Coordinates of C-alpha atoms in Angstrom, one line a residue:
M1 CA 102.9 79.8 73.5
K2 CA 103.7 82.5 76.0
E3 CA 104.9 85.9 74.8
K4 CA 108.3 87.0 76.1
L5 CA 107.8 89.5 79.0
N6 CA 108.7 93.1 78.4
A7 CA 107.8 96.5 79.9
D8 CA 104.6 96.7 77.9
N9 CA 103.1 93.2 78.5
L10 CA 104.3 92.7 82.1
K11 CA 100.9 93.3 83.8
G12 CA 98.3 91.9 86.2
N13 CA 97.8 90.0 89.4
W14 CA 100.8 87.9 90.4
A15 CA 100.6 85.6 93.4
T16 CA 103.5 85.0 95.8
L17 CA 104.8 81.6 96.7
L18 CA 104.7 81.2 100.5
L19 CA 106.9 78.6 102.2
P20 CA 105.2 76.0 104.4
V21 CA 107.5 75.7 107.4
N22 CA 107.5 72.5 109.6
A23 CA 107.9 72.6 113.4
D24 CA 111.5 71.6 113.0
D25 CA 112.2 74.6 110.6
T26 CA 112.4 72.5 107.5
F27 CA 110.2 73.2 104.5
N28 CA 107.3 71.1 103.5
Y29 CA 107.8 70.5 99.8
A30 CA 104.6 68.4 99.4
K31 CA 102.5 71.3 100.6
L32 CA 104.5 73.7 98.4
A33 CA 103.7 71.6 95.3
D34 CA 100.0 71.6 96.3
E35 CA 100.2 75.4 96.8
I36 CA 101.5 75.9 93.2
D37 CA 98.7 73.7 91.9
M38 CA 96.2 75.8 93.7
L39 CA 97.6 79.0 92.3
I40 CA 97.7 77.6 88.8
N41 CA 94.0 76.5 89.1
A42 CA 93.1 79.9 90.4
G43 CA 94.2 81.4 87.0
V44 CA 96.4 84.1 88.3
D45 CA 98.5 86.1 85.7
G46 CA 101.6 84.7 87.2
I47 CA 103.4 83.2 90.2
Y48 CA 106.6 84.4 91.7
S49 CA 109.0 82.8 94.2
N50 CA 111.5 84.2 96.6
G51 CA 110.0 87.6 97.4
T52 CA 110.1 88.8 101.0
A53 CA 107.0 86.8 101.8
G54 CA 108.8 83.8 100.3
E55 CA 111.6 84.2 102.8
F56 CA 114.4 84.4 100.3
H57 CA 116.6 85.9 103.0
N58 CA 116.4 82.8 105.2
Q59 CA 117.1 79.7 103.2
T60 CA 120.1 77.7 102.1
E61 CA 121.2 77.5 98.5
K62 CA 120.2 73.8 98.2
E63 CA 116.7 74.8 99.5
Y64 CA 116.6 77.7 97.0
D65 CA 117.2 75.3 94.1
T66 CA 114.7 72.8 95.4
I67 CA 111.9 75.4 95.7
N68 CA 112.5 76.8 92.3
N69 CA 112.8 73.4 90.6
I70 CA 109.3 72.5 91.9
L71 CA 107.9 75.8 90.8
S72 CA 109.5 75.6 87.4
E73 CA 108.4 72.0 86.6
K74 CA 104.8 72.8 87.5
C75 CA 104.6 76.1 85.7
L76 CA 106.3 74.9 82.5
Q77 CA 103.9 72.0 82.4
A78 CA 100.8 74.2 82.9
D79 CA 102.2 77.0 80.6
M80 CA 101.9 79.4 83.6
C81 CA 104.0 82.5 83.7
F82 CA 106.4 82.6 86.6
Q83 CA 109.2 84.6 88.0
I84 CA 112.0 83.5 90.3
G85 CA 113.5 85.8 92.9
A86 CA 117.3 85.7 92.8
S87 CA 117.5 88.3 95.6
H88 CA 120.1 88.2 98.3
P89 CA 121.8 90.9 100.4
S90 CA 125.1 89.6 99.1
P91 CA 125.8 90.6 95.5
I92 CA 128.0 87.5 94.9
I93 CA 125.3 85.1 96.2
A94 CA 122.6 87.0 94.3
L95 CA 124.6 86.6 91.1
N96 CA 125.1 82.9 91.7
R97 CA 121.4 82.4 92.4
L98 CA 120.5 84.2 89.2
K99 CA 123.0 82.0 87.2
R100 CA 121.3 78.9 88.5
A101 CA 117.8 80.4 88.2
I102 CA 118.0 80.8 84.4
A103 CA 118.2 77.0 84.1
F104 CA 114.6 76.8 85.4
K105 CA 113.4 78.8 82.4
P106 CA 111.5 81.6 84.3
D107 CA 109.7 84.4 82.4
A108 CA 111.7 86.9 84.5
I109 CA 114.0 87.1 87.4
Q110 CA 113.5 89.4 90.4
V111 CA 116.5 91.1 92.0
I112 CA 117.2 93.5 94.8
L113 CA 120.1 96.0 95.2
P114 CA 123.1 94.9 97.4
D115 CA 121.8 95.6 100.9
W116 CA 124.6 96.0 103.4
V117 CA 126.7 98.8 101.9
V118 CA 124.7 101.4 100.0
V119 CA 125.5 101.4 96.3
T120 CA 126.3 104.5 94.4
D121 CA 124.7 105.3 91.1
T122 CA 127.8 103.9 89.3
E123 CA 127.8 100.7 91.4
L124 CA 124.0 100.3 90.9
V125 CA 124.4 100.4 87.2
D126 CA 127.4 98.1 87.2
Y127 CA 125.7 95.6 89.4
L128 CA 122.5 95.4 87.3
K129 CA 124.5 95.2 84.0
R130 CA 126.5 92.3 85.4
L131 CA 123.2 90.5 86.4
A132 CA 121.6 91.3 83.0
E133 CA 124.6 89.8 81.2
A134 CA 124.5 86.7 83.3
A135 CA 120.7 86.4 82.8
D136 CA 121.4 85.6 79.2
G137 CA 118.2 87.2 77.7
V138 CA 115.9 86.6 80.7
P139 CA 114.4 90.0 81.7
L140 CA 114.9 91.4 85.1
V141 CA 112.5 93.0 87.6
L142 CA 113.9 95.2 90.3
Y143 CA 112.4 94.8 93.7
N144 CA 112.9 98.1 95.7
P145 CA 110.9 98.0 99.0
P146 CA 110.7 100.7 101.6
H147 CA 113.1 98.9 103.9
A148 CA 115.8 98.6 101.2
K149 CA 119.2 100.1 102.2
R150 CA 118.8 102.4 99.2
V151 CA 115.3 103.4 98.3
L152 CA 115.2 104.8 94.8
Q153 CA 113.6 108.1 94.1
P154 CA 111.7 108.7 90.9
V155 CA 114.5 110.4 89.1
D156 CA 116.8 107.5 89.9
Y157 CA 114.8 105.2 87.6
Q158 CA 116.4 107.2 84.7
L159 CA 119.5 105.1 85.5
L160 CA 117.8 101.9 84.5
K161 CA 117.6 103.1 80.9
Q162 CA 121.2 102.0 80.8
I163 CA 120.0 98.4 81.5
P164 CA 117.2 97.7 79.0
E165 CA 117.0 94.1 80.3
V166 CA 115.3 95.6 83.5
I167 CA 111.7 95.7 82.4
G168 CA 109.9 96.4 85.6
V169 CA 110.0 97.5 89.2
K170 CA 108.2 96.4 92.3
L171 CA 107.8 99.1 94.9
L172 CA 105.5 100.9 97.4
S173 CA 103.3 103.5 95.7
R174 CA 103.2 107.0 97.2
D175 CA 101.4 110.3 96.8
A176 CA 100.2 112.2 93.7
D177 CA 103.5 114.1 93.4
W178 CA 105.3 110.8 93.3
V179 CA 102.9 109.4 90.7
E180 CA 103.6 112.4 88.4
A181 CA 107.4 112.1 88.9
M182 CA 107.3 108.4 88.1
K183 CA 105.4 109.1 84.9
L184 CA 108.2 111.4 84.0
H185 CA 111.1 109.3 84.9
A186 CA 110.0 105.7 84.9
S187 CA 107.6 105.4 81.9
H188 CA 110.0 102.9 80.3
L189 CA 109.2 100.4 83.1
S190 CA 106.3 98.2 84.1
I191 CA 105.5 99.5 87.6
F192 CA 104.0 97.1 90.1
V193 CA 102.4 98.4 93.3
P194 CA 101.2 96.6 96.5
G195 CA 98.0 94.6 96.0
H196 CA 96.0 96.7 98.4
F197 CA 96.7 99.8 96.3
L198 CA 96.2 98.2 92.8
A199 CA 92.9 99.9 91.9
S200 CA 94.1 103.4 92.9
G201 CA 97.4 102.8 91.2
M202 CA 95.7 101.8 88.0
A203 CA 93.2 104.7 88.2
S204 CA 96.2 107.1 88.6
G205 CA 97.8 105.6 85.4
I206 CA 100.9 104.4 87.2
A207 CA 100.3 100.7 88.0
S208 CA 100.7 97.9 85.5
G209 CA 99.9 95.3 88.2
A210 CA 100.7 94.0 91.6
Y211 CA 102.9 91.3 93.2
S212 CA 99.9 90.9 95.4
N213 CA 99.5 90.6 99.2
V214 CA 95.7 90.6 98.4
A215 CA 96.1 87.5 96.3
C216 CA 97.2 85.8 99.6
I217 CA 93.6 86.2 100.8
N218 CA 92.0 84.7 97.7
P219 CA 94.0 84.4 94.5
K220 CA 91.0 83.8 92.3
A221 CA 89.0 86.7 93.8
A222 CA 92.1 88.9 93.4
Q223 CA 92.4 87.9 89.7
N224 CA 88.7 88.7 89.2
W225 CA 89.2 92.1 90.9
W226 CA 92.0 92.9 88.5
A227 CA 89.7 92.0 85.6
M228 CA 87.0 94.2 87.0
M229 CA 89.4 97.2 87.0
Q230 CA 89.7 96.9 83.2
T231 CA 86.0 97.7 82.8
D232 CA 84.7 99.1 86.1
I233 CA 87.4 101.0 87.9
T234 CA 84.8 102.7 90.2
Q235 CA 83.7 99.4 91.6
G236 CA 87.3 98.3 91.8
L237 CA 88.1 101.4 93.9
K238 CA 85.2 100.6 96.2
I239 CA 86.6 97.1 96.9
E240 CA 90.0 98.7 97.5
A241 CA 88.4 101.0 100.1
D242 CA 87.0 98.0 101.9
I243 CA 90.4 96.2 101.8
L244 CA 92.1 99.3 103.3
A245 CA 89.5 99.5 106.0
F246 CA 90.0 95.9 106.9
F247 CA 93.8 96.3 106.9
A248 CA 93.5 99.4 109.2
K249 CA 91.3 97.5 111.6
C250 CA 92.8 94.0 111.7
I251 CA 96.3 94.0 110.1
A252 CA 97.9 97.4 111.1
P253 CA 97.6 96.6 114.8
L254 CA 99.6 93.4 114.2
Q255 CA 102.2 95.3 112.2
Q256 CA 102.4 97.8 115.1
Q257 CA 103.1 94.9 117.4
G258 CA 106.3 94.2 115.4
Y259 CA 105.2 91.4 113.1
S260 CA 107.1 91.4 109.8
N261 CA 105.6 91.6 106.3
P262 CA 106.2 87.9 105.8
A263 CA 104.3 87.2 109.0
L264 CA 101.4 89.4 107.9
D265 CA 101.2 87.8 104.4
K266 CA 101.1 84.3 105.8
F267 CA 98.5 85.4 108.3
L268 CA 96.4 86.8 105.5
A269 CA 96.8 83.6 103.6
T270 CA 95.6 81.6 106.6
V271 CA 92.6 84.0 107.1
G272 CA 91.7 83.6 103.5
G273 CA 91.8 79.8 103.6
C274 CA 93.0 79.2 100.0
Y275 CA 96.6 78.5 101.0
N276 CA 97.5 75.6 103.2
V277 CA 100.9 76.9 104.5
G278 CA 100.1 78.0 108.1
T279 CA 101.4 81.2 109.7
R280 CA 104.8 79.8 110.9
L281 CA 108.0 81.6 109.8
R282 CA 111.5 80.1 110.0
W283 CA 113.6 81.0 113.0
P284 CA 114.4 83.6 114.3
Y285 CA 111.4 85.4 113.0
K286 CA 108.1 85.4 114.9
W287 CA 104.8 84.5 113.4
I288 CA 101.2 85.4 114.3
P289 CA 99.7 82.5 116.3
E290 CA 97.0 80.6 114.4
E291 CA 94.7 81.1 117.4
Q292 CA 94.2 84.7 116.2
V293 CA 93.0 83.6 112.8
A294 CA 89.3 82.9 113.6
A295 CA 88.5 86.3 115.0
V296 CA 90.1 88.1 112.1
Q297 CA 88.5 85.8 109.6
E298 CA 85.1 86.7 111.0
Q299 CA 85.9 90.4 110.6
A300 CA 87.2 89.8 107.1
R301 CA 84.0 88.0 106.0
Q302 CA 82.1 91.0 107.1
M303 CA 84.4 93.8 105.8
I304 CA 85.7 92.2 102.6
P305 CA 83.0 89.7 101.6
Y306 CA 84.2 89.9 98.0
F307 CA 87.2 87.7 98.9
F308 CA 85.0 85.0 100.5
D309 CA 82.5 84.8 97.7
S310 CA 82.8 81.4 96.0
T311 CA 81.2 82.5 92.7
H312 CA 84.4 84.1 91.2
E313 CA 85.1 82.8 87.8
V314 CA 88.3 83.5 85.9

């Protein structure tokens, strides 16, 4: 029996659900179901849907329900922890998504702040209180990425003490001053950092886990890396250094060409070879051609061999 998630036990390596997009811009739900099976078999700490890489911003409400119904059925059967993203730039649509999401019995629901008109402190608290009330006991996780219309500063997380149903936050980690400020103002939250900064985030005492882009490469290896950090953080940091060198050489140039984070995550998943979703994004967003995979995969095997070693056991 799973323990209810809270700020203390929300930890670990969580893998994102990526949407297989057909050539006609429909979603391939059979491949999606296979992907969930793969992640369950990889033994990750949890699976989450409808993050940015899950293209929550570019699907219909019927598609949203179908995706999360498939995820829910498989995770509940396997006793796998899962979170559903109820995010949407529109607060009304986000609220409606959340109300429908609770029927799928997720362990938590991820939300973003309204993202067209910037919310004030009062509006932020009112918004999250309304979501928390509608969630009917299901805890919330606030996703606040760098491209959000309002990026919260460490002191802003004091506001979330007014909404105890918010147990965690997903964000981009920053420098040492930021770490100390977050320890001061956000110690009541489970803080998740990007996967490629997980070891340093843990070493600094700030990170409880990652909604992990690194798990896109190999979810089982990412899970094993998280386990390693609990006993050998020095080796964990060495692997992080390799990941960052690989990202700098092979992924940053693609980002500089204008490819989005969803495009980069799907590309990483195709390079890693564990996911079978392809690199395609739904219109109007551009994806990285699969013809570029082989060369980067060869670089990855050399630079981050840990993620291509088949001996990882969970």
